[in-house]
Structure formats: C-alpha cells, structure tokens
Short mmCIF file of C-alpha atoms and ligand atoms in Angstrom, two decimals:
data_model
loop_
_atom_site.label_atom_id
_atom_site.label_comp_id
_atom_site.label_asym_id
_atom_site.label_seq_id
_atom_site.Cartn_x
_atom_site.Cartn_y
_atom_site.Cartn_z
CA MET V 53 27.95 241.23 31.68
CA SER V 54 26.19 241.07 28.28
CA ASP V 55 27.80 239.53 25.72
CA ILE V 56 27.33 242.63 23.52
CA PRO V 57 30.64 245.28 23.51
CA PRO V 58 29.78 248.78 23.90
CA VAL V 59 29.11 250.54 20.83
CA GLY V 60 32.81 251.43 19.37
CA ALA V 61 34.74 249.17 22.11
CA GLN V 62 37.25 246.63 20.19
CA PRO V 63 37.42 243.03 21.66
CA THR V 64 40.76 242.24 23.56
CA VAL V 65 43.32 239.62 21.71
CA ALA V 66 41.75 237.12 24.60
CA GLU V 67 38.53 237.64 23.86
CA LYS V 68 38.90 237.44 19.91
CA ILE V 69 40.68 234.06 20.81
CA PHE V 70 37.68 232.34 23.44
CA THR V 71 35.07 233.89 20.48
CA PHE V 72 37.80 231.80 17.75
CA VAL V 73 37.36 228.71 19.73
CA ASP V 74 33.90 228.65 21.23
CA GLU V 75 32.49 229.05 17.37
CA ARG V 76 34.60 225.99 16.72
CA VAL V 77 34.26 223.49 19.63
CA GLY V 78 31.15 225.30 22.15
CA LEU V 79 33.45 226.52 24.69
CA LYS V 80 30.58 228.10 26.24
CA LEU V 81 28.22 225.66 26.08
CA LEU V 82 30.78 223.16 27.79
CA ALA V 83 31.54 225.10 30.15
CA ALA V 84 28.09 225.62 31.30
CA LYS V 85 27.19 221.94 31.23
CA MET V 86 30.20 221.38 33.63
CA LEU V 87 29.57 224.25 35.88
CA ASN V 88 25.60 224.26 36.30
CA GLU V 89 25.41 220.92 37.56
CA ALA V 90 22.74 220.81 40.14
CA VAL V 91 23.78 220.52 44.34
CA PRO V 92 20.58 219.40 45.68
CA GLY V 93 20.42 220.63 49.14
CA GLY V 94 23.43 222.98 49.00
CA SER V 95 26.96 222.85 48.39
CA ARG V 96 29.09 220.91 52.01
CA TRP V 97 32.85 220.44 52.68
CA ALA V 98 31.14 216.41 52.96
CA TYR V 99 31.51 216.59 49.32
CA VAL V 100 35.03 217.70 48.82
CA PHE V 101 37.15 214.24 48.48
CA GLY V 102 36.43 213.20 45.17
CA SER V 103 37.65 216.48 43.34
CA VAL V 104 40.23 216.21 46.20
CA LEU V 105 41.37 212.72 44.94
CA LEU V 106 40.95 213.74 41.24
CA PHE V 107 43.89 216.44 42.21
CA ILE V 108 46.34 215.09 44.43
CA PHE V 109 45.92 212.40 41.12
CA ILE V 110 47.32 214.77 39.07
CA MET V 111 49.93 216.38 41.43
CA GLN V 112 51.08 213.12 41.87
CA ALA V 113 51.80 212.67 37.41
CA ILE V 114 53.38 215.97 37.35
CA THR V 115 55.74 215.10 40.55
CA GLY V 116 56.01 211.21 38.86
CA ALA V 117 56.81 212.71 35.47
CA LEU V 118 59.47 215.37 36.86
CA LEU V 119 61.05 212.27 38.70
CA MET V 120 61.51 210.26 35.35
CA PHE V 121 64.07 213.07 34.06
CA TYR V 122 66.14 211.31 37.05
CA TYR V 123 65.35 207.90 37.54
CA VAL V 124 66.58 204.83 36.16
CA PRO V 125 65.17 201.92 36.27
CA THR V 126 67.47 199.56 36.37
CA ALA V 127 69.05 197.00 39.16
CA ASP V 128 72.47 199.00 39.03
CA HIS V 129 70.75 202.45 38.80
CA ALA V 130 67.55 202.92 40.65
CA TYR V 131 69.04 203.82 44.40
CA ASP V 132 71.98 205.56 42.98
CA SER V 133 69.78 207.60 40.42
CA THR V 134 67.03 207.97 43.26
CA GLN V 135 70.15 209.22 45.91
CA TYR V 136 71.28 211.52 43.20
CA ILE V 137 67.47 212.97 43.14
CA LEU V 138 67.53 213.37 46.53
CA HIS V 139 70.74 214.65 47.22
CA GLU V 140 72.20 216.71 43.88
CA ILE V 141 69.18 217.93 42.45
CA ASP V 142 67.69 221.22 42.86
CA TYR V 143 64.40 220.44 45.14
CA GLY V 144 64.65 216.97 44.14
CA TRP V 145 64.24 215.74 47.75
CA PHE V 146 61.14 217.81 47.81
CA LEU V 147 59.73 216.92 44.44
CA LEU V 148 60.33 212.80 45.97
CA SER V 149 59.26 213.32 49.24
CA TYR V 150 56.21 215.24 47.37
CA HIS V 151 55.42 212.28 45.38
CA PHE V 152 55.91 209.76 48.72
CA TRP V 153 53.73 211.47 51.12
CA GLY V 154 51.37 212.47 48.02
CA SER V 155 50.21 208.67 47.60
CA SER V 156 49.50 208.12 51.99
CA ALA V 157 47.52 211.46 51.07
CA MET V 158 45.50 209.44 47.87
CA VAL V 159 44.54 206.32 50.29
CA VAL V 160 43.50 208.62 53.08
CA CYS V 161 41.26 210.72 50.32
CA VAL V 162 40.07 207.82 49.31
CA PHE V 163 38.68 206.29 52.60
CA ALA V 164 37.47 209.12 53.62
CA HIS V 165 35.47 209.85 50.15
CA MET V 166 34.75 205.92 50.43
CA SER V 167 33.08 206.95 54.22
CA GLN V 168 31.12 209.86 53.04
CA VAL V 169 29.27 208.19 50.03
CA PHE V 170 29.26 204.91 52.20
CA LEU V 171 27.65 206.77 55.53
CA TRP V 172 25.02 209.35 52.93
CA GLY V 173 23.80 206.26 51.39
CA ALA V 174 25.18 207.50 47.90
CA TYR V 175 25.60 203.88 46.72
CA LYS V 176 22.50 202.80 46.70
CA LYS V 177 19.96 202.71 43.21
CA PRO V 178 20.76 204.32 40.82
CA ARG V 179 23.91 205.19 41.99
CA GLU V 180 25.32 201.12 42.17
CA LEU V 181 27.68 201.29 39.28
CA ILE V 182 29.48 204.60 40.40
CA TRP V 183 30.05 202.50 43.36
CA VAL V 184 31.14 199.45 41.53
CA VAL V 185 33.72 201.98 39.45
CA GLY V 186 34.89 203.55 42.81
CA LEU V 187 35.77 200.01 44.54
CA ALA V 188 37.86 199.52 41.16
CA LEU V 189 39.31 202.78 41.86
CA PHE V 190 40.58 201.86 45.25
CA GLY V 191 42.40 198.91 44.35
CA LEU V 192 44.41 201.05 41.28
CA VAL V 193 44.74 203.35 44.47
CA MET V 194 46.64 200.78 46.70
CA ALA V 195 48.57 198.78 43.67
CA PHE V 196 49.90 202.36 43.04
CA GLY V 197 51.32 202.09 46.45
CA PHE V 198 52.71 198.69 46.11
CA THR V 199 54.46 199.07 42.95
CA GLY V 200 56.10 202.43 43.62
CA TYR V 201 57.22 201.02 47.06
CA LEU V 202 59.60 198.95 45.31
CA LEU V 203 61.10 201.99 42.81
CA PRO V 204 63.84 203.38 45.18
CA TRP V 205 65.53 200.34 45.39
CA ASP V 206 66.53 200.14 49.03
CA GLN V 207 66.11 197.39 51.57
CA ARG V 208 62.51 198.33 52.66
CA ALA V 209 61.66 198.50 49.14
CA TYR V 210 62.97 195.27 48.13
CA TRP V 211 62.05 193.11 51.29
CA ALA V 212 58.54 194.25 51.43
CA THR V 213 58.12 193.40 47.71
CA THR V 214 59.45 190.62 48.11
CA VAL V 215 56.46 189.81 51.22
CA GLY V 216 54.27 191.45 49.50
CA VAL V 217 54.52 189.01 45.94
CA GLU V 218 54.88 185.48 48.52
CA ILE V 219 51.04 187.09 49.53
CA VAL V 220 50.30 187.04 45.87
CA ASP V 221 51.09 183.38 45.32
CA LYS V 222 48.26 182.73 47.93
CA VAL V 223 45.28 184.19 45.73
CA PRO V 224 43.56 180.87 44.42
CA LEU V 225 43.83 179.84 41.06
CA LEU V 226 45.59 183.25 39.94
CA GLY V 227 48.23 183.74 42.41
CA ASP V 228 50.96 181.19 41.71
CA PHE V 229 50.87 183.21 38.13
CA MET V 230 50.48 186.47 39.18
CA ALA V 231 53.23 186.15 41.26
CA ARG V 232 55.65 184.68 39.08
CA PHE V 233 54.66 187.10 36.16
CA LEU V 234 54.98 190.69 38.97
CA LYS V 235 59.17 188.57 39.88
CA GLY V 236 60.09 187.39 37.11
CA GLY V 237 62.84 184.94 37.86
CA PRO V 238 63.80 183.09 41.52
CA ILE V 239 64.46 186.36 43.24
CA PRO V 240 63.73 189.86 42.86
CA GLY V 241 65.72 191.67 40.52
CA GLN V 242 66.09 193.78 37.07
CA MET V 243 62.57 192.11 35.56
CA THR V 244 61.01 192.40 38.61
CA LEU V 245 61.99 196.28 38.63
CA SER V 246 61.00 196.80 34.68
CA ARG V 247 57.83 195.30 35.56
CA PHE V 248 56.55 197.26 38.51
CA PHE V 249 57.73 200.33 37.17
CA VAL V 250 55.59 199.63 33.48
CA ILE V 251 52.98 199.26 35.79
CA HIS V 252 53.59 202.33 38.05
CA VAL V 253 53.70 204.55 35.35
CA MET V 254 52.10 203.13 32.22
CA ILE V 255 49.64 200.65 32.79
CA LEU V 256 47.93 201.82 36.10
CA PRO V 257 47.88 205.40 35.26
CA ALA V 258 45.87 204.49 32.21
CA ALA V 259 43.59 202.32 33.73
CA LEU V 260 43.20 205.28 36.44
CA ILE V 261 42.24 207.51 34.16
CA ALA V 262 40.02 206.04 31.99
CA LEU V 263 37.89 204.10 35.26
CA ALA V 264 38.35 208.09 36.84
CA GLY V 265 36.07 209.27 33.29
CA LEU V 266 33.60 206.64 33.57
CA HIS V 267 32.77 207.22 37.66
CA LEU V 268 32.51 210.71 36.56
CA PHE V 269 30.16 209.85 33.56
CA LEU V 270 28.29 207.74 35.84
CA PHE V 271 27.67 209.88 38.16
CA ARG V 272 26.67 212.99 36.13
CA CYS V 273 23.80 210.40 34.35
CA ALA V 274 22.92 209.66 38.23
CA GLY V 275 23.37 213.15 39.54
CA PRO V 276 24.28 214.03 42.71
CA ALA V 277 22.40 211.95 45.74
CA GLY V 278 22.35 214.86 48.06
CA PRO V 279 21.88 215.18 52.07
CA PHE V 280 20.27 212.04 53.84
CA ARG V 281 18.28 214.22 55.57
CA GLY V 282 14.92 216.34 54.36
CA THR V 283 12.33 216.14 51.64
CA PRO V 284 12.55 216.85 48.18
CA THR V 285 11.03 219.97 48.59
CA GLU V 286 13.34 221.08 51.26
CA LEU V 287 16.43 219.97 48.77
CA LYS V 288 14.63 221.38 46.19
CA ALA V 289 14.52 224.80 48.08
CA LYS V 290 18.24 224.70 48.90
CA THR V 291 19.59 223.67 45.56
CA ASP V 292 22.98 225.00 44.81
CA TYR V 293 24.74 224.88 41.52
CA PHE V 294 28.35 223.50 41.31
CA PHE V 295 29.91 226.83 40.52
CA PRO V 296 30.57 228.58 42.33
CA ARG V 297 29.95 227.79 45.98
CA GLN V 298 30.74 224.00 45.48
CA ILE V 299 33.94 224.51 43.52
CA TRP V 300 35.08 227.05 46.15
CA LYS V 301 35.03 224.51 48.22
CA ASP V 302 36.75 221.92 46.56
CA ILE V 303 39.41 224.21 45.66
CA VAL V 304 40.05 225.20 49.46
CA GLY V 305 40.20 221.51 49.78
CA MET V 306 42.70 220.76 47.63
CA ALA V 307 44.71 223.64 49.02
CA VAL V 308 44.48 222.20 52.64
CA VAL V 309 45.69 219.23 51.05
CA PHE V 310 48.34 220.40 49.38
CA ALA V 311 49.86 222.81 51.84
CA CYS V 312 49.92 219.46 54.43
CA ILE V 313 51.32 217.05 51.74
CA SER V 314 53.93 220.46 51.42
CA ALA V 315 54.46 220.21 55.08
CA LEU V 316 54.79 216.64 55.36
CA ALA V 317 57.55 216.46 52.43
CA PHE V 318 59.44 219.47 54.43
CA TRP V 319 59.28 218.08 57.87
CA GLU V 320 59.78 214.14 56.90
CA PRO V 321 61.78 213.67 53.53
CA VAL V 322 62.24 210.79 52.14
CA VAL V 323 65.31 209.31 53.40
CA LEU V 324 66.70 205.71 52.23
CA LEU V 325 67.92 202.72 53.75
CA ASP V 326 70.90 200.70 52.56
CA GLU V 327 70.47 199.45 48.85
CA ALA V 328 68.57 196.20 48.26
CA THR V 329 70.05 192.98 48.35
CA PRO V 330 68.99 189.63 49.01
CA ASP V 331 70.24 189.30 52.02
CA PRO V 332 68.30 190.90 55.13
CA GLY V 333 70.83 190.66 57.55
CA ASP V 334 68.83 191.85 60.61
CA TYR V 335 66.39 194.03 58.66
CA HIS V 336 62.60 193.25 59.65
CA PRO V 337 60.27 193.80 56.24
CA GLU V 338 57.96 196.59 56.73
CA PRO V 339 55.55 197.85 54.66
CA GLU V 340 53.34 201.30 53.89
CA TRP V 341 51.01 201.97 56.52
CA TYR V 342 48.31 200.94 54.27
CA PHE V 343 48.95 197.48 54.15
CA LEU V 344 50.70 197.58 57.45
CA PHE V 345 47.73 195.55 58.77
CA ILE V 346 48.01 192.13 56.64
CA PHE V 347 51.37 191.88 57.69
CA GLN V 348 50.28 192.50 61.61
CA HIS V 349 47.07 189.48 60.81
CA LEU V 350 50.58 187.68 59.35
CA ARG V 351 52.12 187.75 62.69
CA LEU V 352 48.77 186.73 64.96
CA ARG V 353 49.20 183.21 66.42
CA MET V 354 45.61 182.79 65.13
CA PHE V 355 46.53 182.80 61.97
CA SER V 356 49.74 180.72 62.02
CA GLY V 357 50.29 177.67 59.64
CA GLU V 358 49.64 177.60 56.14
CA PHE V 359 45.96 178.29 56.04
CA GLY V 360 46.43 180.96 58.34
CA GLN V 361 48.32 182.58 56.35
CA PHE V 362 45.78 182.42 53.61
CA LEU V 363 43.03 183.43 55.77
CA ALA V 364 44.13 186.82 56.80
CA SER V 365 46.12 187.54 53.60
CA ILE V 366 43.16 186.65 51.28
CA ALA V 367 40.57 184.97 52.21
CA LEU V 368 39.30 187.56 54.99
CA PRO V 369 40.50 191.23 53.13
CA GLY V 370 38.85 188.98 49.98
CA ALA V 371 35.92 188.59 51.81
CA LEU V 372 35.13 191.97 52.62
CA GLY V 373 36.11 192.75 48.76
CA VAL V 374 33.50 190.64 48.31
CA VAL V 375 31.17 191.78 50.31
CA LEU V 376 31.52 195.82 49.33
CA LEU V 377 31.28 194.72 45.78
CA LEU V 378 27.56 192.90 46.40
CA LEU V 379 26.48 195.44 48.71
CA PRO V 380 24.70 197.98 46.58
CA PHE V 381 22.97 195.05 45.17
CA PHE V 382 21.82 193.34 48.38
CA ASP V 383 21.18 196.74 50.64
CA ARG V 384 17.72 197.48 48.53
CA ASN V 385 16.28 199.28 51.13
CA PRO V 386 15.94 202.95 49.74
CA GLU V 387 16.57 204.39 53.35
CA ARG V 388 19.98 206.51 53.28
CA ASN V 389 19.59 208.58 56.47
CA ILE V 390 22.82 206.21 58.45
CA PHE V 391 21.18 207.33 61.66
CA LYS V 392 17.96 204.52 60.46
CA ARG V 393 20.62 201.86 59.37
CA PRO V 394 22.12 201.55 62.88
CA LEU V 395 23.65 197.98 61.02
CA ALA V 396 25.59 200.37 58.38
CA LEU V 397 26.97 202.66 61.32
CA ILE V 398 27.97 199.94 63.27
CA GLY V 399 29.85 198.36 60.47
CA TRP V 400 31.35 201.60 59.35
CA VAL V 401 32.54 202.37 62.68
CA MET V 402 33.90 198.49 63.23
CA SER V 403 35.71 198.64 60.03
CA ASP V 404 39.24 199.35 61.29
CA ARG V 405 38.85 196.23 63.10
CA TRP V 406 38.31 194.71 59.75
CA PRO V 407 41.55 192.36 58.22
C1 LIG K 543 41.06 207.95 42.80
C2 LIG K 543 39.63 207.43 43.33
C3 LIG K 543 38.04 208.44 43.65
C4 LIG K 543 38.08 209.76 42.66
C5 LIG K 543 38.72 210.50 42.10
C6 LIG K 543 36.77 209.59 43.05
C7 LIG K 543 36.05 211.01 42.26
C8 LIG K 543 35.14 211.00 42.39
C9 LIG K 543 34.10 212.56 42.21
C10 LIG K 543 35.09 213.78 41.62
C11 LIG K 543 32.71 212.21 42.06
C12 LIG K 543 31.85 213.65 41.89
C13 LIG K 543 31.15 214.29 43.69
C14 LIG K 543 32.52 213.95 44.73
O1 LIG K 543 33.39 214.37 45.00
O2 LIG K 543 31.57 213.37 45.74
C15 LIG K 543 32.76 210.96 42.67
C16 LIG K 543 31.29 210.33 43.37
C17 LIG K 543 31.12 209.46 44.10
N1 LIG K 543 31.88 208.53 44.12
FE1 LIG K 543 33.93 208.29 43.91
N2 LIG K 543 35.97 208.55 43.29
C18 LIG K 543 36.98 207.56 43.75
C19 LIG K 543 36.87 206.80 44.13
C20 LIG K 543 35.62 206.60 45.13
C21 LIG K 543 35.42 204.89 45.87
C22 LIG K 543 36.62 204.29 46.48
C23 LIG K 543 34.29 204.77 45.76
C24 LIG K 543 33.30 204.09 46.70
C25 LIG K 543 33.98 202.22 46.66
C26 LIG K 543 33.54 206.05 45.10
C27 LIG K 543 31.91 205.65 44.98
C28 LIG K 543 31.31 207.23 44.92
C29 LIG K 543 29.95 207.27 44.73
C30 LIG K 543 29.05 206.71 45.51
C31 LIG K 543 29.54 208.68 44.37
C32 LIG K 543 28.42 209.46 43.74
C33 LIG K 543 28.64 210.53 45.28
C34 LIG K 543 26.85 211.18 45.16
O3 LIG K 543 26.60 210.89 44.50
O4 LIG K 543 26.75 212.29 46.27
N3 LIG K 543 34.18 206.47 44.75
N4 LIG K 543 33.70 210.52 43.41
#
C-alpha cells in the first residue's frame, strides 16, 4: 500500500494517531528494524523457543500480578489467602494453576531452547556472550521456581524449602551466609516468607527483564546463527525475514504452549496440603520435578555422609555449570554440524543422566 492516500481521501483517526506518534518516535523505522531481521536459511520451528519463553514470562508476570491482589505474604495469612484464591475467587483456581504450570512450561522451554542452540552450535564464536547471558537466565528461571514454591505455605512448600536451604548451606564460602539470609531465623518463618516473596516478585523479575534485554541486544549484534548445514551462498539464497514467516511460527508456538498450560490447569488444578508446620509428621519432603534429581542423588548410598551429600548437591551440579559456562571458550572448532561433533551429541544424549 502506498503511503500517499488517494486524492480526496481523509486519513482515519487511527492513521492520524499513527502519523502523530511516528513523527515523534519514528515508529515505522522501529518496526522495520524489529521485523526486517534476516533469518539465514529461512524460518524454522526450531527457532520458536526463545520467543515462546518471552511469552511465558509475560504471562507469568500478568497472572502473578493478578494473584498478588489477593495473596497475603505473611506466615499467618499466606495459606488462608491461597485457599481463598483457590476456592472463593471466580476462576482463582485457574489463575493459580495456570501460574503453577507456567513455571514448569518455562523450565521445559528453557531446556528445549538450550538444546536447540547447543545442537546447532549457535554458542560458538561470535555468540559466546549470548550463551553466557543465557546461562544466567537459566539460573533465574530455576530461582523463580525455588522461591515461588514456598509462597502457598503448605507442608510441601515448607519442607521442600527447608531441604533446599540446607543444600544452599553446603555451598563453599558463601553458603552459610546465603542460607542464613534466606531463612532469616533458626527455622523457616515470617522472615523466610518475606524474603522469598520479595526475591520472587521484585528482584528476579527485574533481573530477568534486564538480562533478557541484554540477551536480545547481543543476539541482534551477532545476528541469527542459522542452520548448521549449507554453504553461505545456499543460506543466502534461502534467507527469510523475521516478519512474516518466523513471526507466524512463533505465534503458533505461543498458542500451543498457552493451550497446553491451560489444559494442565484445567485437568490438574493446584491442591494444597495441610498448612505449614515445623513438625513434618509422616510427610516426606518433595521438590518440584525440576529439582527432583538433586533429591534423588542425595538418597543414593554412594552419596552418603557429609562429603557425599556435598558432592551430589553442590560439587557435581556446580562442575556441570562451570563446564557449560566455559564451553564456548574452549570449543573453538568452527564446525557447527552436530553430526560432525560426536562428543557434543553424546554429551547431549547423556545429559539426562548428569547430576
Ligand atoms: C528466560 C530465558 C531465555 C529467553 C527469554 C531467551 C530468549 C531468546 C531469544 C528470543 C532469542 C532469539 C532467537 C531464538 O529465539 O532462537 C535467543 C537466542 C539465543 N539464546 Fe536464548 N533465551 C533464554 C535462555 C537461554 C539459555 C538458557 C541459553 C543457553 C545457555 C540461551 C542461548 C541463546 C543463544 C546461543 C541464542 C542465539 C541463537 C542463534 O543465533 O540461533 N538462551 N534467546
């Protein structure tokens, strides 16, 4: 469509508003910069996970803000206010259950996104910094899950947090300070809840927004890596732009994820256990599935004793983190084709067996 309206045609109100804003902030230029990003080798379904992660985060922020209208972050009222949301507020059960399943969806998608960029060799030069910031984002996603788990203040929340803080305590040098800071007292109580709440609703969202912005800025500086097969001429010939093909794939990905989270919220709504007490009775602490591997390792005989527990919960996961952090710096081979990187492929296949 031409920018010049036909003779005699009057611009609509919407067009006038658009022109007004465009003249002041350069909307057209901004849209062109955002949407005309070249995607070498064409759009792909494999690239949807980054945008889907942003979408899930926005939905978590919206549902979380709505929950905060009713949730009371005090040891006296956290449990009752969560029950109130579940049983008294219209669709409160859906809101809380969507938020709950949204956190699992974020972990699943962060693993999918990480796997995609790892298998595509997209962490290699010049994208090392995108990978490093991505790992920090991964840490934030896990921290969201850990801090959010305590907020309903039922037995599951209380005991998973108690074990989690004990694990933090084992971290060399800083562990003792971090555990004491998180707990805020001899046993989990009001200070623990307040601190977890502030970290969950203020510190982590601010950090995630800042780091996701940096991640995208670095991504735009380096440009998309594109597929790992094909000569530069072939890739150039197939080049697409972010709009419209990739953006449509991203929107379909978001719609599928939204439908899956909603379906889980309908079929498996959140149900609280008894209110938190310092007496576990016959309750056995159970973390969310994405922390389960640490709990399972702690129960293995080979990790018994003080040192074994340290190995299982801190040293091995920490070593894996350091290897991932340094990966783009010691893997200087420019080959990105996963079928020509047997070590990387074996490592990825075995990754579900790692600590
Ligand atoms: C909240 C978490 C995250 C968000 C919202 C996010 C978002 C994005 C987005 C929107 C892109 C643009 C292209 C695409 O979608 O593939 C991207 C690219 C990328 N991300 Fe992430 N990401 C996250 C976590 C991670 C993690 C955990 C890693 C790896 C440790 C990572 C590494 C990368 C890399 C290497 C690229 C460049 C891919 C390429 O050039 O093809 N990201 N990310």
